[in-house]
Amino acid sequence: MKIFKFGGASVKDAESVKNVSMVLQSQGFAKCLLVISAMGKTTNELEKVVELYFKKDNYQTEIEKIKRKHIEIADGLFPENHAVFAEINVFFDDIDSFLRRNKSPNYSFVYDQVVSCGEMISTKILSEYLNEIQFTNQWLDARDYIKTDNSYREGTVDWAKTEEFISTLNTEICYVTQGFIGSDDNNFTVTLGREGSDYSAAIFAYCLNAEAMTIWKDVPGVMTGDPRKFSDVSLLSNISYEEAIELAYYGASVIHPKTLQPLQQKAIPFYVKSFVDPTKEGTKVGASDKNQHEESYILKENQVLLKISTRDFSFIAEDHMSLIFGYLSKYKIKVSLMQNSAISLALCLEDKFDQVDELNDELQKIFKTKAVKNVSLFTVRNAKMDHIDKFYQEKNVLLEQISKNTVQMVTQ
């Protein structure tokens, strides 16, 4: 079975949905499972709904706006009286109904119940359209198959249960399902982290022992740098799982960091290809004697540099480190770069949930701290050390780290 994942840009309007069918035609639509993201910027728009709800502001107008967009997309795909229009209305009525009934003050819980609707609606539209043009498929609710704990907005997958449920699927037919979502033991929706649709595809690929997994994007494949941020970048046509994991960890946005390990476990080939030109080779990630180790550039923006030192003459010892990392875990803040000396610890942090101020307040009860916001982490993989000086030009470097073939610097 093949797994195909299509992101929001590939289903952003009626023409894009039609293009998905053209991609499937070029690849052969048989024995495949499609994992689909929310349409265009729907996730951002639903995040705004949650924000307005907690501010006790008029979120209903925003819901209506998002609904109209989806009706417009459906208008370009279906005849006037098609059943899909009623389905779209039901999904948006459910969002409004949930928010009217909700008593939970837990932002992350409410976020997951509301924002996940983007994927439910996009997959219903795509599944119905494909059936309409004779690409026969079955729509699946991913929450019935991907089971997680109740860590809302960053669910941890229960692999044993998930594998048990997914293995019941018929691998001789085609399915359309959602990325980004699963459910906990109480069947409440749990999202897998922002941009988690790639990870969903990898979960299905692993549990179905897929022949291959392909992510369809608006770029030719994995490049040596984001062409919007760097000049003279080129396509990496073959890279190893290890290299792809490193690139994703350092912040290469084309691959979700959690995606690769399930695929590597079962040596499932992973492709990144362009939905604009599906005939192009793209990037293959896997074991190969053609794997490249090209100099690659990654810029991770909106980071926070936090410098921590003790208030007395003691060193930053193991018990201090344990305490600090306990707080990082509590506030769901990820470390992008760490550098420690006897008397201080510098951390470059990714604060996805805007909790770094709370972390800093907590740490200041024990340590001296200094936080610098809106910094960037610039990473060069497979760096050619003979021209390392060029990386420092016109940069205010606050922290740097150099290993055998990787240069990293926090800049402002």
mmCIF file of C-alpha atoms in Angstrom:
data_model
loop_
_atom_site.group_PDB
_atom_site.id
_atom_site.type_symbol
_atom_site.label_atom_id
_atom_site.label_comp_id
_atom_site.label_asym_id
_atom_site.label_seq_id
_atom_site.Cartn_x
_atom_site.Cartn_y
_atom_site.Cartn_z
ATOM 1 C CA MET A 1 0.000 0.000 0.000
ATOM 2 C CA LYS A 2 1.173 3.556 -0.739
ATOM 3 C CA ILE A 3 0.667 6.544 1.575
ATOM 4 C CA PHE A 4 0.235 10.000 0.008
ATOM 5 C CA LYS A 5 0.110 13.141 2.146
ATOM 6 C CA PHE A 6 -1.234 16.432 0.766
ATOM 7 C CA GLY A 7 -0.755 19.632 2.776
ATOM 8 C CA GLY A 8 -2.967 22.697 3.047
ATOM 9 C CA ALA A 9 -1.474 24.447 0.011
ATOM 10 C CA SER A 10 -2.381 21.477 -2.210
ATOM 11 C CA VAL A 11 -6.104 21.682 -1.304
ATOM 12 C CA LYS A 12 -6.479 25.454 -0.802
ATOM 13 C CA ASP A 13 -9.223 25.947 -3.434
ATOM 14 C CA ALA A 14 -11.351 24.069 -5.993
ATOM 15 C CA GLU A 15 -8.615 24.090 -8.669
ATOM 16 C CA SER A 16 -6.106 22.673 -6.180
ATOM 17 C CA VAL A 17 -8.493 19.853 -5.231
ATOM 18 C CA LYS A 18 -8.867 19.029 -8.927
ATOM 19 C CA ASN A 19 -5.071 19.035 -9.223
ATOM 20 C CA VAL A 20 -4.872 16.364 -6.485
ATOM 21 C CA SER A 21 -6.862 14.066 -8.761
ATOM 22 C CA MET A 22 -4.380 14.797 -11.588
ATOM 23 C CA VAL A 23 -1.473 13.883 -9.288
ATOM 24 C CA LEU A 24 -3.246 10.638 -8.328
ATOM 25 C CA GLN A 25 -3.862 9.862 -11.995
ATOM 26 C CA SER A 26 -0.137 10.261 -12.698
ATOM 27 C CA GLN A 27 0.785 7.958 -9.793
ATOM 28 C CA GLY A 28 -1.888 5.293 -10.196
ATOM 29 C CA PHE A 29 -4.884 5.426 -7.854
ATOM 30 C CA ALA A 30 -4.916 1.957 -6.335
ATOM 31 C CA LYS A 31 -4.158 0.575 -2.865
ATOM 32 C CA CYS A 32 -3.411 3.969 -1.398
ATOM 33 C CA LEU A 33 -4.254 5.960 1.694
ATOM 34 C CA LEU A 34 -4.389 9.765 1.424
ATOM 35 C CA VAL A 35 -3.624 11.884 4.484
ATOM 36 C CA ILE A 36 -4.971 15.412 4.027
ATOM 37 C CA SER A 37 -4.401 18.677 5.904
ATOM 38 C CA ALA A 38 -6.913 21.477 6.442
ATOM 39 C CA MET A 39 -7.517 23.669 3.381
ATOM 40 C CA GLY A 40 -5.163 26.627 2.883
ATOM 41 C CA LYS A 41 -4.901 28.713 6.072
ATOM 42 C CA THR A 42 -7.934 27.133 7.800
ATOM 43 C CA THR A 43 -5.894 26.007 10.831
ATOM 44 C CA ASN A 44 -4.758 29.603 11.465
ATOM 45 C CA GLU A 45 -8.325 30.835 11.040
ATOM 46 C CA LEU A 46 -9.712 28.256 13.493
ATOM 47 C CA GLU A 47 -6.953 29.208 15.950
ATOM 48 C CA LYS A 48 -8.360 32.733 15.779
ATOM 49 C CA VAL A 49 -11.820 31.348 16.640
ATOM 50 C CA VAL A 50 -10.388 29.754 19.807
ATOM 51 C CA GLU A 51 -8.590 32.987 20.682
ATOM 52 C CA LEU A 52 -11.780 35.040 20.286
ATOM 53 C CA TYR A 53 -13.765 32.477 22.300
ATOM 54 C CA PHE A 54 -11.420 32.806 25.279
ATOM 55 C CA LYS A 55 -11.498 36.592 24.990
ATOM 56 C CA LYS A 56 -15.310 36.344 25.084
ATOM 57 C CA ASP A 57 -15.355 38.102 21.735
ATOM 58 C CA ASN A 58 -17.510 37.489 18.646
ATOM 59 C CA TYR A 59 -16.104 34.182 17.390
ATOM 60 C CA GLN A 60 -19.316 33.284 15.492
ATOM 61 C CA THR A 61 -18.551 35.794 12.721
ATOM 62 C CA GLU A 62 -15.155 34.141 12.182
ATOM 63 C CA ILE A 63 -16.775 30.679 12.013
ATOM 64 C CA GLU A 64 -19.222 31.982 9.411
ATOM 65 C CA LYS A 65 -16.346 33.393 7.325
ATOM 66 C CA ILE A 66 -14.491 30.052 7.338
ATOM 67 C CA LYS A 67 -17.715 28.202 6.484
ATOM 68 C CA ARG A 68 -18.360 30.497 3.479
ATOM 69 C CA LYS A 69 -14.862 29.772 2.140
ATOM 70 C CA HIS A 70 -15.469 26.020 2.263
ATOM 71 C CA ILE A 71 -18.907 26.383 0.637
ATOM 72 C CA GLU A 72 -17.247 28.400 -2.175
ATOM 73 C CA ILE A 73 -14.662 25.620 -2.695
ATOM 74 C CA ALA A 74 -17.454 23.009 -2.790
ATOM 75 C CA ASP A 75 -19.401 25.180 -5.273
ATOM 76 C CA GLY A 76 -16.493 24.787 -7.689
ATOM 77 C CA LEU A 77 -16.515 20.986 -7.346
ATOM 78 C CA PHE A 78 -20.078 19.710 -6.921
ATOM 79 C CA PRO A 79 -23.548 20.159 -8.404
ATOM 80 C CA GLU A 80 -25.870 22.458 -6.433
ATOM 81 C CA ASN A 81 -27.806 19.857 -4.438
ATOM 82 C CA HIS A 82 -24.911 17.553 -3.543
ATOM 83 C CA ALA A 83 -25.020 16.021 -0.047
ATOM 84 C CA VAL A 84 -21.569 17.446 0.780
ATOM 85 C CA PHE A 85 -23.076 20.919 1.417
ATOM 86 C CA ALA A 86 -25.189 19.541 4.263
ATOM 87 C CA GLU A 87 -22.089 17.791 5.661
ATOM 88 C CA ILE A 88 -20.124 21.068 5.641
ATOM 89 C CA ASN A 89 -22.950 22.800 7.501
ATOM 90 C CA VAL A 90 -23.016 20.037 10.128
ATOM 91 C CA PHE A 91 -19.269 20.368 10.803
ATOM 92 C CA PHE A 92 -19.540 24.125 11.370
ATOM 93 C CA ASP A 93 -22.696 23.735 13.475
ATOM 94 C CA ASP A 94 -20.729 21.257 15.600
ATOM 95 C CA ILE A 95 -17.965 23.830 16.235
ATOM 96 C CA ASP A 96 -20.501 26.442 17.339
ATOM 97 C CA SER A 97 -22.449 23.926 19.413
ATOM 98 C CA PHE A 98 -19.288 22.686 21.173
ATOM 99 C CA LEU A 99 -18.210 26.222 22.086
ATOM 100 C CA ARG A 100 -21.694 27.085 23.417
ATOM 101 C CA ARG A 101 -21.765 23.964 25.633
ATOM 102 C CA ASN A 102 -18.114 23.913 26.700
ATOM 103 C CA LYS A 103 -17.331 24.438 30.402
ATOM 104 C CA SER A 104 -13.630 23.551 30.272
ATOM 105 C CA PRO A 105 -11.175 26.398 30.918
ATOM 106 C CA ASN A 106 -8.375 24.291 29.400
ATOM 107 C CA TYR A 107 -7.197 26.249 26.338
ATOM 108 C CA SER A 108 -5.362 23.286 24.808
ATOM 109 C CA PHE A 109 -8.386 20.980 25.159
ATOM 110 C CA VAL A 110 -10.712 23.508 23.500
ATOM 111 C CA TYR A 111 -8.080 24.215 20.823
ATOM 112 C CA ASP A 112 -7.925 20.541 19.809
ATOM 113 C CA GLN A 113 -11.703 20.085 19.605
ATOM 114 C CA VAL A 114 -12.112 23.176 17.406
ATOM 115 C CA VAL A 115 -8.982 23.339 15.236
ATOM 116 C CA SER A 116 -9.206 19.645 14.248
ATOM 117 C CA CYS A 117 -12.436 20.400 12.360
ATOM 118 C CA GLY A 118 -10.355 21.854 9.510
ATOM 119 C CA GLU A 119 -9.058 18.399 8.626
ATOM 120 C CA MET A 120 -12.473 16.764 9.034
ATOM 121 C CA ILE A 121 -14.044 19.161 6.517
ATOM 122 C CA SER A 122 -11.192 19.101 3.963
ATOM 123 C CA THR A 123 -11.107 15.295 3.858
ATOM 124 C CA LYS A 124 -14.872 15.040 3.476
ATOM 125 C CA ILE A 125 -14.781 17.449 0.502
ATOM 126 C CA LEU A 126 -11.832 15.672 -1.167
ATOM 127 C CA SER A 127 -13.205 12.163 -0.540
ATOM 128 C CA GLU A 128 -16.616 13.100 -1.996
ATOM 129 C CA TYR A 129 -15.004 14.798 -5.007
ATOM 130 C CA LEU A 130 -12.804 11.792 -5.790
ATOM 131 C CA ASN A 131 -15.826 9.472 -5.564
ATOM 132 C CA GLU A 132 -17.718 11.867 -7.832
ATOM 133 C CA ILE A 133 -15.053 11.496 -10.570
ATOM 134 C CA GLN A 134 -14.860 7.702 -10.137
ATOM 135 C CA PHE A 135 -11.749 7.565 -7.941
ATOM 136 C CA THR A 136 -13.462 5.218 -5.499
ATOM 137 C CA ASN A 137 -12.381 5.674 -1.886
ATOM 138 C CA GLN A 138 -13.570 5.304 1.673
ATOM 139 C CA TRP A 139 -13.480 8.230 4.125
ATOM 140 C CA LEU A 140 -11.896 7.410 7.491
ATOM 141 C CA ASP A 141 -12.038 9.267 10.785
ATOM 142 C CA ALA A 142 -8.369 9.166 11.886
ATOM 143 C CA ARG A 143 -9.470 9.517 15.522
ATOM 144 C CA ASP A 144 -10.817 5.961 15.391
ATOM 145 C CA TYR A 145 -7.358 4.671 14.471
ATOM 146 C CA ILE A 146 -4.642 6.910 15.948
ATOM 147 C CA LYS A 147 -4.891 6.671 19.740
ATOM 148 C CA THR A 148 -2.984 9.008 22.052
ATOM 149 C CA ASP A 149 -2.686 10.160 25.646
ATOM 150 C CA ASN A 150 -4.469 13.362 26.690
ATOM 151 C CA SER A 151 -1.549 15.750 26.091
ATOM 152 C CA TYR A 152 -3.699 18.176 24.126
ATOM 153 C CA ARG A 153 -1.911 20.012 21.270
ATOM 154 C CA GLU A 154 1.074 17.625 21.480
ATOM 155 C CA GLY A 155 -0.386 14.118 21.802
ATOM 156 C CA THR A 156 1.860 11.122 22.416
ATOM 157 C CA VAL A 157 0.846 8.151 20.277
ATOM 158 C CA ASP A 158 -0.139 4.875 21.939
ATOM 159 C CA TRP A 159 1.591 2.717 19.352
ATOM 160 C CA ALA A 160 0.193 -0.645 20.533
ATOM 161 C CA LYS A 161 -3.461 0.474 20.290
ATOM 162 C CA THR A 162 -2.850 2.475 17.108
ATOM 163 C CA GLU A 163 -1.226 -0.468 15.339
ATOM 164 C CA GLU A 164 -4.023 -2.772 16.489
ATOM 165 C CA PHE A 165 -6.714 -0.481 15.007
ATOM 166 C CA ILE A 166 -4.916 0.455 11.775
ATOM 167 C CA SER A 167 -4.003 -3.162 11.005
ATOM 168 C CA THR A 168 -7.748 -3.929 10.587
ATOM 169 C CA LEU A 169 -7.916 -1.790 7.417
ATOM 170 C CA ASN A 170 -8.382 -3.456 4.043
ATOM 171 C CA THR A 171 -5.132 -2.830 2.144
ATOM 172 C CA GLU A 172 -6.746 -3.617 -1.206
ATOM 173 C CA ILE A 173 -8.809 -0.407 -1.368
ATOM 174 C CA CYS A 174 -8.234 3.378 -1.147
ATOM 175 C CA TYR A 175 -8.890 5.656 1.811
ATOM 176 C CA VAL A 176 -8.968 9.383 2.541
ATOM 177 C CA THR A 177 -8.222 10.433 6.118
ATOM 178 C CA GLN A 178 -7.032 13.367 8.218
ATOM 179 C CA GLY A 179 -3.556 14.382 9.247
ATOM 180 C CA PHE A 180 -2.698 16.039 12.577
ATOM 181 C CA ILE A 181 -5.326 14.314 14.756
ATOM 182 C CA GLY A 182 -5.962 11.320 16.986
ATOM 183 C CA SER A 183 -8.058 10.719 20.101
ATOM 184 C CA ASP A 184 -7.560 9.857 23.762
ATOM 185 C CA ASP A 185 -9.219 7.120 25.867
ATOM 186 C CA ASN A 186 -12.338 9.281 26.262
ATOM 187 C CA ASN A 187 -12.508 9.778 22.475
ATOM 188 C CA PHE A 188 -11.754 13.488 22.750
ATOM 189 C CA THR A 189 -9.726 14.831 19.845
ATOM 190 C CA VAL A 190 -5.989 15.271 20.458
ATOM 191 C CA THR A 191 -3.758 17.005 17.905
ATOM 192 C CA LEU A 192 -0.222 15.770 17.271
ATOM 193 C CA GLY A 193 1.550 19.142 17.234
ATOM 194 C CA ARG A 194 1.578 21.902 14.631
ATOM 195 C CA GLU A 195 2.431 20.570 11.150
ATOM 196 C CA GLY A 196 1.722 17.060 12.475
ATOM 197 C CA SER A 197 0.056 15.753 9.284
ATOM 198 C CA ASP A 198 3.360 14.370 7.985
ATOM 199 C CA TYR A 199 3.669 12.435 11.246
ATOM 200 C CA SER A 200 0.119 11.054 10.789
ATOM 201 C CA ALA A 201 1.125 9.775 7.353
ATOM 202 C CA ALA A 202 4.203 8.084 8.835
ATOM 203 C CA ILE A 203 2.059 6.428 11.548
ATOM 204 C CA PHE A 204 -0.255 4.940 8.903
ATOM 205 C CA ALA A 205 2.754 3.934 6.761
ATOM 206 C CA TYR A 206 4.395 2.128 9.695
ATOM 207 C CA CYS A 207 1.236 0.325 10.831
ATOM 208 C CA LEU A 208 0.282 -0.745 7.284
ATOM 209 C CA ASN A 209 3.850 -1.799 6.321
ATOM 210 C CA ALA A 210 3.514 0.576 3.377
ATOM 211 C CA GLU A 211 5.495 0.154 0.182
ATOM 212 C CA ALA A 212 6.350 3.880 0.221
ATOM 213 C CA MET A 213 5.227 7.234 1.567
ATOM 214 C CA THR A 214 5.119 10.462 -0.458
ATOM 215 C CA ILE A 215 4.562 13.993 0.779
ATOM 216 C CA TRP A 216 3.287 16.339 -1.948
ATOM 217 C CA LYS A 217 4.415 19.955 -1.530
ATOM 218 C CA ASP A 218 4.724 23.174 -3.529
ATOM 219 C CA VAL A 219 8.533 22.766 -3.682
ATOM 220 C CA PRO A 220 10.553 20.391 -5.905
ATOM 221 C CA GLY A 221 11.713 18.343 -2.890
ATOM 222 C CA VAL A 222 14.165 18.785 -0.016
ATOM 223 C CA MET A 223 16.504 21.633 -0.965
ATOM 224 C CA THR A 224 19.886 22.635 0.457
ATOM 225 C CA GLY A 225 18.038 25.648 1.896
ATOM 226 C CA ASP A 226 14.687 27.385 1.804
ATOM 227 C CA PRO A 227 14.749 29.227 -1.573
ATOM 228 C CA ARG A 228 12.727 32.069 0.019
ATOM 229 C CA LYS A 229 15.574 32.713 2.469
ATOM 230 C CA PHE A 230 18.746 31.558 0.700
ATOM 231 C CA SER A 231 20.093 32.013 -2.819
ATOM 232 C CA ASP A 232 21.899 29.350 -4.896
ATOM 233 C CA VAL A 233 20.158 26.366 -3.300
ATOM 234 C CA SER A 234 19.791 23.036 -5.075
ATOM 235 C CA LEU A 235 17.709 19.870 -4.847
ATOM 236 C CA LEU A 236 18.861 16.990 -2.644
ATOM 237 C CA SER A 237 17.677 14.068 -4.765
ATOM 238 C CA ASN A 238 18.867 11.327 -2.354
ATOM 239 C CA ILE A 239 19.507 11.601 1.389
ATOM 240 C CA SER A 240 19.687 9.102 4.241
ATOM 241 C CA TYR A 241 17.127 8.826 7.035
ATOM 242 C CA GLU A 242 19.809 10.090 9.439
ATOM 243 C CA GLU A 243 20.543 13.195 7.357
ATOM 244 C CA ALA A 244 16.820 13.944 6.958
ATOM 245 C CA ILE A 245 16.280 13.539 10.733
ATOM 246 C CA GLU A 246 19.141 15.981 11.428
ATOM 247 C CA LEU A 247 17.785 18.517 8.907
ATOM 248 C CA ALA A 248 14.280 18.239 10.400
ATOM 249 C CA TYR A 249 15.593 18.531 13.962
ATOM 250 C CA TYR A 250 17.535 21.682 13.109
ATOM 251 C CA GLY A 251 14.379 23.203 11.638
ATOM 252 C CA ALA A 252 14.107 22.329 7.918
ATOM 253 C CA SER A 253 10.401 23.097 7.499
ATOM 254 C CA VAL A 254 9.857 20.732 4.569
ATOM 255 C CA ILE A 255 9.969 17.673 6.910
ATOM 256 C CA HIS A 256 8.228 17.277 10.273
ATOM 257 C CA PRO A 257 10.807 16.073 12.859
ATOM 258 C CA LYS A 258 8.775 13.098 14.153
ATOM 259 C CA THR A 259 7.993 11.761 10.677
ATOM 260 C CA LEU A 260 11.171 9.884 9.914
ATOM 261 C CA GLN A 261 11.747 7.454 12.759
ATOM 262 C CA PRO A 262 8.676 5.237 12.134
ATOM 263 C CA LEU A 263 9.694 5.017 8.452
ATOM 264 C CA GLN A 264 13.320 4.239 9.273
ATOM 265 C CA GLN A 265 12.243 1.450 11.677
ATOM 266 C CA LYS A 266 10.731 -0.477 8.766
ATOM 267 C CA ALA A 267 12.969 0.907 5.984
ATOM 268 C CA ILE A 268 9.953 2.439 4.198
ATOM 269 C CA PRO A 269 11.162 4.736 1.378
ATOM 270 C CA PHE A 270 10.010 8.326 1.820
ATOM 271 C CA TYR A 271 9.605 10.782 -1.068
ATOM 272 C CA VAL A 272 9.111 14.554 -1.081
ATOM 273 C CA LYS A 273 7.662 15.596 -4.444
ATOM 274 C CA SER A 274 6.008 18.569 -6.106
ATOM 275 C CA PHE A 275 2.251 18.576 -6.705
ATOM 276 C CA VAL A 276 2.933 21.327 -9.275
ATOM 277 C CA ASP A 277 4.946 18.886 -11.422
ATOM 278 C CA PRO A 278 4.405 15.302 -10.182
ATOM 279 C CA THR A 279 6.562 13.837 -12.972
ATOM 280 C CA LYS A 280 9.760 15.331 -11.454
ATOM 281 C CA GLU A 281 11.852 12.957 -9.325
ATOM 282 C CA GLY A 282 11.801 14.999 -6.090
ATOM 283 C CA THR A 283 13.770 13.761 -3.073
ATOM 284 C CA LYS A 284 14.088 10.165 -1.937
ATOM 285 C CA VAL A 285 14.888 9.558 1.737
ATOM 286 C CA GLY A 286 16.168 6.090 2.543
ATOM 287 C CA ALA A 287 19.110 3.718 2.327
ATOM 288 C CA SER A 288 21.016 4.271 -0.916
ATOM 289 C CA ASP A 289 24.581 4.396 -2.232
ATOM 290 C CA LYS A 290 23.566 7.650 -3.999
ATOM 291 C CA ASN A 291 22.943 9.554 -0.763
ATOM 292 C CA GLN A 292 24.285 13.106 -0.773
ATOM 293 C CA HIS A 293 25.991 15.118 1.961
ATOM 294 C CA GLU A 294 25.718 18.617 0.514
ATOM 295 C CA GLU A 295 26.233 21.807 2.467
ATOM 296 C CA SER A 296 22.733 22.792 3.656
ATOM 297 C CA TYR A 297 21.370 25.900 5.385
ATOM 298 C CA ILE A 298 18.533 26.141 7.890
ATOM 299 C CA LEU A 299 17.125 29.259 9.530
ATOM 300 C CA LYS A 300 14.884 28.724 12.548
ATOM 301 C CA GLU A 301 13.234 32.028 13.433
ATOM 302 C CA ASN A 302 11.265 33.309 16.467
ATOM 303 C CA GLN A 303 13.529 31.621 18.996
ATOM 304 C CA VAL A 304 14.342 32.745 22.551
ATOM 305 C CA LEU A 305 17.881 32.806 23.960
ATOM 306 C CA LEU A 306 17.764 32.159 27.714
ATOM 307 C CA LYS A 307 20.939 32.513 29.775
ATOM 308 C CA ILE A 308 20.840 30.967 33.250
ATOM 309 C CA SER A 309 23.397 31.253 36.075
ATOM 310 C CA THR A 310 23.389 30.593 39.823
ATOM 311 C CA ARG A 311 22.765 33.356 42.364
ATOM 312 C CA ASP A 312 25.680 32.281 44.592
ATOM 313 C CA PHE A 313 29.183 30.964 43.866
ATOM 314 C CA SER A 314 28.032 27.414 43.072
ATOM 315 C CA PHE A 315 28.351 25.734 39.691
ATOM 316 C CA ILE A 316 25.510 24.669 37.387
ATOM 317 C CA ALA A 317 25.453 21.086 38.683
ATOM 318 C CA GLU A 318 23.427 18.012 37.703
ATOM 319 C CA ASP A 319 20.630 18.783 40.179
ATOM 320 C CA HIS A 320 20.265 22.276 38.644
ATOM 321 C CA MET A 321 20.113 20.803 35.131
ATOM 322 C CA SER A 322 17.465 18.310 36.235
ATOM 323 C CA LEU A 323 15.350 21.112 37.729
ATOM 324 C CA ILE A 324 15.685 23.331 34.627
ATOM 325 C CA PHE A 325 14.735 20.538 32.238
ATOM 326 C CA GLY A 326 11.803 19.637 34.466
ATOM 327 C CA TYR A 327 10.462 23.181 33.996
ATOM 328 C CA LEU A 328 11.082 23.023 30.233
ATOM 329 C CA SER A 329 8.989 19.859 30.098
ATOM 330 C CA LYS A 330 6.255 21.399 32.270
ATOM 331 C CA TYR A 331 5.881 24.369 29.913
ATOM 332 C CA LYS A 332 6.309 22.300 26.707
ATOM 333 C CA ILE A 333 9.284 24.363 25.568
ATOM 334 C CA LYS A 334 11.769 22.673 23.232
ATOM 335 C CA VAL A 335 15.548 23.176 23.293
ATOM 336 C CA SER A 336 16.997 23.965 19.852
ATOM 337 C CA LEU A 337 20.580 24.504 21.079
ATOM 338 C CA MET A 338 22.286 24.153 24.441
ATOM 339 C CA GLN A 339 25.666 25.337 25.677
ATOM 340 C CA ASN A 340 26.844 25.025 29.248
ATOM 341 C CA SER A 341 29.884 26.045 31.253
ATOM 342 C CA ALA A 342 30.672 25.570 34.935
ATOM 343 C CA ILE A 343 28.772 28.710 35.951
ATOM 344 C CA SER A 344 26.114 29.211 33.290
ATOM 345 C CA LEU A 345 23.751 27.524 30.883
ATOM 346 C CA ALA A 346 22.622 29.061 27.574
ATOM 347 C CA LEU A 347 19.531 27.663 25.876
ATOM 348 C CA CYS A 348 18.092 28.538 22.479
ATOM 349 C CA LEU A 349 14.396 27.725 22.891
ATOM 350 C CA GLU A 350 11.353 27.161 20.705
ATOM 351 C CA ASP A 351 8.327 28.530 22.549
ATOM 352 C CA LYS A 352 5.394 27.188 20.514
ATOM 353 C CA PHE A 353 2.816 27.787 23.242
ATOM 354 C CA ASP A 354 3.977 31.265 24.380
ATOM 355 C CA GLN A 355 4.979 30.120 27.852
ATOM 356 C CA VAL A 356 8.584 31.316 28.060
ATOM 357 C CA ASP A 357 7.656 34.224 30.367
ATOM 358 C CA GLU A 358 6.114 31.794 32.863
ATOM 359 C CA LEU A 359 9.197 29.572 32.605
ATOM 360 C CA ASN A 360 11.453 32.574 33.196
ATOM 361 C CA ASP A 361 9.418 33.700 36.249
ATOM 362 C CA GLU A 362 9.736 30.199 37.709
ATOM 363 C CA LEU A 363 13.497 30.023 37.091
ATOM 364 C CA GLN A 364 14.133 33.492 38.538
ATOM 365 C CA LYS A 365 13.056 32.251 41.968
ATOM 366 C CA ILE A 366 16.269 30.198 42.028
ATOM 367 C CA PHE A 367 18.596 31.475 39.278
ATOM 368 C CA LYS A 368 19.706 34.657 37.582
ATOM 369 C CA THR A 369 18.326 34.683 34.035
ATOM 370 C CA LYS A 370 18.397 36.840 30.945
ATOM 371 C CA ALA A 371 15.959 36.249 28.077
ATOM 372 C CA VAL A 372 16.478 37.617 24.561
ATOM 373 C CA LYS A 373 13.431 37.162 22.338
ATOM 374 C CA ASN A 374 13.021 37.097 18.544
ATOM 375 C CA VAL A 375 16.436 35.616 17.831
ATOM 376 C CA SER A 376 17.191 33.181 14.992
ATOM 377 C CA LEU A 377 19.106 29.915 14.959
ATOM 378 C CA PHE A 378 21.184 29.572 11.793
ATOM 379 C CA THR A 379 22.530 26.064 11.099
ATOM 380 C CA VAL A 380 24.908 24.888 8.384
ATOM 381 C CA ARG A 381 24.985 21.109 7.887
ATOM 382 C CA ASN A 382 27.977 19.494 6.157
ATOM 383 C CA ALA A 383 29.733 22.833 6.437
ATOM 384 C CA LYS A 384 32.863 23.411 4.362
ATOM 385 C CA MET A 385 35.138 24.713 7.085
ATOM 386 C CA ASP A 386 37.577 26.368 4.655
ATOM 387 C CA HIS A 387 35.060 29.165 4.009
ATOM 388 C CA ILE A 388 33.450 29.318 7.427
ATOM 389 C CA ASP A 389 34.075 33.088 7.687
ATOM 390 C CA LYS A 390 31.331 33.869 5.175
ATOM 391 C CA PHE A 391 28.678 32.586 7.597
ATOM 392 C CA TYR A 392 29.518 35.325 10.101
ATOM 393 C CA GLN A 393 29.225 38.249 7.721
ATOM 394 C CA GLU A 394 26.632 40.888 8.689
ATOM 395 C CA LYS A 395 25.432 38.855 11.675
ATOM 396 C CA ASN A 396 25.243 39.801 15.349
ATOM 397 C CA VAL A 397 26.197 36.416 16.846
ATOM 398 C CA LEU A 398 25.015 35.895 20.440
ATOM 399 C CA LEU A 399 26.016 32.242 20.746
ATOM 400 C CA GLU A 400 27.835 29.773 18.499
ATOM 401 C CA GLN A 401 28.607 26.082 18.431
ATOM 402 C CA ILE A 402 30.800 24.193 15.968
ATOM 403 C CA SER A 403 31.095 20.432 15.675
ATOM 404 C CA LYS A 404 32.831 18.275 13.084
ATOM 405 C CA ASN A 405 30.539 19.209 10.177
ATOM 406 C CA THR A 406 27.859 21.457 11.677
ATOM 407 C CA VAL A 407 28.013 25.185 12.447
ATOM 408 C CA GLN A 408 25.262 26.768 14.546
ATOM 409 C CA MET A 409 24.840 30.332 15.636
ATOM 410 C CA VAL A 410 22.133 32.258 17.469
ATOM 411 C CA THR A 411 21.795 35.663 15.817
ATOM 412 C CA GLN A 412 19.819 38.827 16.416
#
